[in-house]
Coordinates of C-alpha atoms in Angstrom, one line a residue:
M11 CA -57.8 4.1 28.8
F12 CA -56.9 0.3 27.3
N13 CA -57.0 -2.8 28.5
A14 CA -55.1 -5.7 27.3
S15 CA -58.5 -7.4 25.8
D16 CA -59.6 -3.5 23.7
L17 CA -56.1 -4.1 22.3
P18 CA -56.3 -6.3 18.2
D19 CA -55.1 -9.0 17.3
V20 CA -53.5 -7.9 14.0
I21 CA -51.6 -4.2 13.7
P22 CA -50.3 -2.4 11.3
V23 CA -46.4 -2.3 12.0
F24 CA -43.8 0.2 11.3
P25 CA -40.0 -0.8 10.9
L26 CA -38.0 2.0 11.6
P27 CA -34.5 2.2 12.6
G28 CA -33.8 4.1 15.9
A29 CA -37.3 5.4 16.3
L30 CA -37.6 4.3 20.1
L31 CA -41.2 4.4 21.0
L32 CA -41.9 3.3 25.0
P33 CA -45.4 2.6 26.8
R34 CA -46.5 6.8 27.5
S35 CA -44.1 8.3 26.2
R36 CA -45.1 10.6 22.7
L37 CA -43.1 10.2 19.3
P38 CA -43.6 12.7 16.7
L39 CA -43.2 11.6 13.2
H40 CA -43.2 12.3 9.5
L41 CA -45.2 10.4 7.1
F42 CA -44.7 10.8 3.6
E43 CA -44.0 7.7 1.7
P44 CA -47.1 6.1 0.1
R45 CA -47.3 2.9 2.0
Y46 CA -47.6 4.8 5.2
L47 CA -49.8 7.3 4.0
A48 CA -52.2 5.0 3.1
M49 CA -51.7 3.2 6.9
L50 CA -52.8 6.2 8.5
D51 CA -55.5 6.2 6.4
D52 CA -57.0 2.9 7.4
V53 CA -55.8 3.8 11.0
L54 CA -57.4 6.6 11.7
K55 CA -60.1 4.7 10.2
T56 CA -60.1 2.2 13.2
P57 CA -61.4 3.0 16.5
E58 CA -58.2 2.6 19.0
R59 CA -55.6 4.2 15.8
L60 CA -53.0 2.2 16.7
I61 CA -49.8 1.8 14.8
G62 CA -46.9 -0.7 16.4
M63 CA -43.5 1.5 15.7
V64 CA -40.9 -1.6 15.2
Q65 CA -36.8 -1.8 14.5
P66 CA -35.8 -4.3 11.8
N67 CA -33.5 -6.9 12.2
P68 CA -30.4 -6.3 11.1
G69 CA -30.6 -10.3 9.9
P70 CA -29.2 -11.5 6.5
A71 CA -32.5 -9.6 3.8
S72 CA -35.0 -12.2 2.9
A73 CA -34.7 -13.6 -0.2
P74 CA -35.3 -11.4 -3.4
E75 CA -37.5 -13.2 -4.9
S76 CA -40.2 -12.4 -1.8
G77 CA -40.0 -8.7 -2.2
K78 CA -39.9 -9.0 1.1
D79 CA -37.6 -6.4 3.3
K80 CA -35.5 -7.1 6.1
G81 CA -37.4 -8.8 9.2
L82 CA -38.2 -7.5 12.3
H83 CA -37.3 -7.5 16.0
A84 CA -39.5 -10.1 17.7
I85 CA -40.9 -6.5 20.3
G86 CA -42.1 -3.4 19.6
C87 CA -44.7 -1.2 21.1
V88 CA -47.8 -0.1 19.6
G89 CA -48.8 4.0 19.9
R90 CA -52.2 5.4 18.9
V91 CA -52.4 8.1 16.4
T92 CA -53.1 11.7 19.1
Q93 CA -52.4 14.1 17.0
F94 CA -51.9 14.6 13.5
S95 CA -51.8 17.6 10.7
E96 CA -51.1 17.4 7.2
T97 CA -48.8 19.6 5.2
E98 CA -50.2 21.4 1.7
D99 CA -48.0 18.3 -0.3
G100 CA -49.6 15.8 1.5
R101 CA -47.3 15.0 4.0
Y102 CA -48.2 14.2 7.6
M103 CA -46.9 14.9 10.5
I104 CA -48.4 12.7 13.7
T105 CA -47.8 12.0 17.5
L106 CA -47.9 8.5 18.4
T107 CA -49.0 8.0 22.1
G108 CA -47.0 4.5 24.0
L109 CA -49.7 1.8 24.9
S110 CA -47.6 -1.1 25.4
R111 CA -45.2 -3.2 23.7
Y112 CA -46.1 -6.5 22.1
R113 CA -44.5 -9.5 20.7
I114 CA -44.6 -9.9 17.0
L115 CA -46.3 -13.7 16.0
E116 CA -46.4 -13.6 12.5
E117 CA -46.5 -11.8 10.2
V118 CA -50.5 -11.3 8.6
E119 CA -50.2 -11.6 4.4
G120 CA -53.0 -9.2 2.4
F121 CA -53.4 -6.8 0.1
T122 CA -52.3 -3.8 2.0
P123 CA -49.1 -1.6 1.0
Y124 CA -47.4 -1.9 4.5
R125 CA -46.5 -4.8 6.3
R126 CA -49.5 -6.0 9.2
A127 CA -48.5 -8.7 12.2
R128 CA -50.3 -10.6 14.6
V129 CA -48.7 -10.3 18.1
S130 CA -48.6 -11.0 22.4
W131 CA -49.7 -9.3 24.4
E132 CA -48.4 -11.3 26.8
G133 CA -46.4 -10.3 29.6
F134 CA -47.1 -6.3 29.0
E135 CA -49.7 -5.9 31.5
R136 CA -47.8 -3.7 33.2
D137 CA -47.5 -1.4 29.6
L138 CA -51.1 -0.7 30.3
G139 CA -51.7 0.7 34.2
P140 CA -49.8 3.5 35.9
A141 CA -46.5 4.6 35.6
D142 CA -43.2 2.7 36.6
A143 CA -41.4 3.7 39.6
D144 CA -37.5 3.2 40.2
P145 CA -37.4 2.6 43.9
E146 CA -34.0 2.6 43.7
F147 CA -32.9 6.3 40.9
D148 CA -29.9 8.1 42.5
R149 CA -31.4 11.5 40.6
A150 CA -28.1 13.4 41.2
A151 CA -25.7 11.0 39.9
F152 CA -27.3 10.3 37.2
L153 CA -27.9 14.1 35.7
A154 CA -24.2 14.4 36.9
L155 CA -23.3 11.9 34.6
L156 CA -26.3 13.4 32.2
G157 CA -24.2 16.1 32.5
R158 CA -21.0 15.0 31.4
Y159 CA -22.7 13.0 28.4
F160 CA -24.1 16.3 27.1
K161 CA -21.0 18.1 27.8
S162 CA -19.0 15.6 26.1
R163 CA -21.3 16.1 23.0
E164 CA -21.8 19.3 23.2
L165 CA -25.6 19.1 23.8
Q166 CA -27.6 21.8 25.4
T167 CA -30.3 20.7 27.4
D168 CA -32.9 22.9 29.9
W169 CA -31.5 21.5 33.3
E170 CA -34.4 22.8 34.8
T171 CA -37.2 20.6 33.3
L172 CA -35.0 17.3 33.1
E173 CA -34.2 18.2 38.0
Q174 CA -38.1 18.2 37.7
A175 CA -39.4 15.5 35.4
E176 CA -40.6 12.6 36.5
D177 CA -38.6 9.1 37.1
E178 CA -40.7 7.8 33.9
L179 CA -40.6 10.8 32.2
L180 CA -36.3 11.0 32.5
I181 CA -35.7 8.0 31.7
N182 CA -37.7 7.5 29.2
S183 CA -37.8 10.3 27.4
L184 CA -33.9 9.8 27.4
S185 CA -33.9 6.9 26.0
M186 CA -36.2 7.7 23.2
L187 CA -34.0 11.1 22.3
L188 CA -30.6 10.1 22.5
G189 CA -28.2 9.1 19.9
F190 CA -28.3 5.1 20.9
E191 CA -27.4 2.4 17.9
P192 CA -30.8 0.6 16.9
E193 CA -29.7 -2.7 18.5
D194 CA -28.4 0.0 21.8
K195 CA -32.6 1.0 21.4
Q196 CA -33.8 -1.9 21.0
A197 CA -32.0 -3.3 24.4
L198 CA -33.9 -0.2 26.3
L199 CA -37.6 -1.1 24.7
E200 CA -36.9 -4.7 26.3
A201 CA -35.9 -3.7 29.5
P202 CA -38.4 -5.5 31.8
S203 CA -38.8 -2.3 34.6
L204 CA -37.7 1.0 34.5
S205 CA -35.2 0.4 37.1
T206 CA -33.8 -1.9 34.6
R207 CA -34.3 0.8 31.9
R208 CA -32.9 2.8 33.7
E209 CA -29.2 0.3 34.2
T210 CA -29.0 0.4 30.4
L211 CA -29.3 3.9 30.0
V212 CA -26.3 4.6 32.1
T213 CA -24.4 1.4 31.7
L214 CA -24.8 3.2 27.1
I215 CA -23.8 6.9 28.5
E216 CA -20.6 5.6 30.4
Y217 CA -20.2 3.5 27.3
A218 CA -20.4 7.0 25.1
L219 CA -18.3 8.4 27.5
R220 CA -14.9 5.8 27.2
G221 CA -15.9 6.4 23.7
G222 CA -16.8 2.9 22.9
D223 CA -13.9 1.1 24.2
D224 CA -13.4 -1.0 27.7
K225 CA -11.3 1.5 29.1
E226 CA -12.4 3.2 32.8
I227 CA -14.3 6.4 32.2
V228 CA -12.2 9.6 32.0
Q229 CA -13.4 11.5 35.8

């Protein structure tokens, strides 16, 4: 179990559009670029084994002469490498277990081929605690809405598992897995509580069912 005092001030960051990691959730990743293989090698040498997932900011790119990629969103989520395996051709399959969100204060210059950032954990203390609750969650209505979404997308799922999942696991897993735009994923990440994340998720599903316009949902 981690405390805020156990978390470092500087972490490696992995900008990956559409890849959402949330506290107490698991994210599988496939690493093959040399810079991220170097990142993993360095991370595995540390006791914390932390990687900060973050969405690239779709704003304008830095000046070409800077050699930098596009900017980053201010808020990301750090995960601990809890599983990893190497393929025969040198790629890695890893699993990150989400620990806490963070706020980027500044990027840290250095000699690593991957990006690093100085971060603050302030304001995200609840992420390191027990599972969040959603006392107003209407599971039956939510699953009915989800069923319409899955039908519209011709998706299949294990409904028995969904019905039995704890509130946080259900809401966070769907937030991570459903095919929303990166900016929508960022909104789900930044939701201050499980209740507001569920409300955001419902809004995104309803919007998708409307076909992306402002007409009423077809019942």
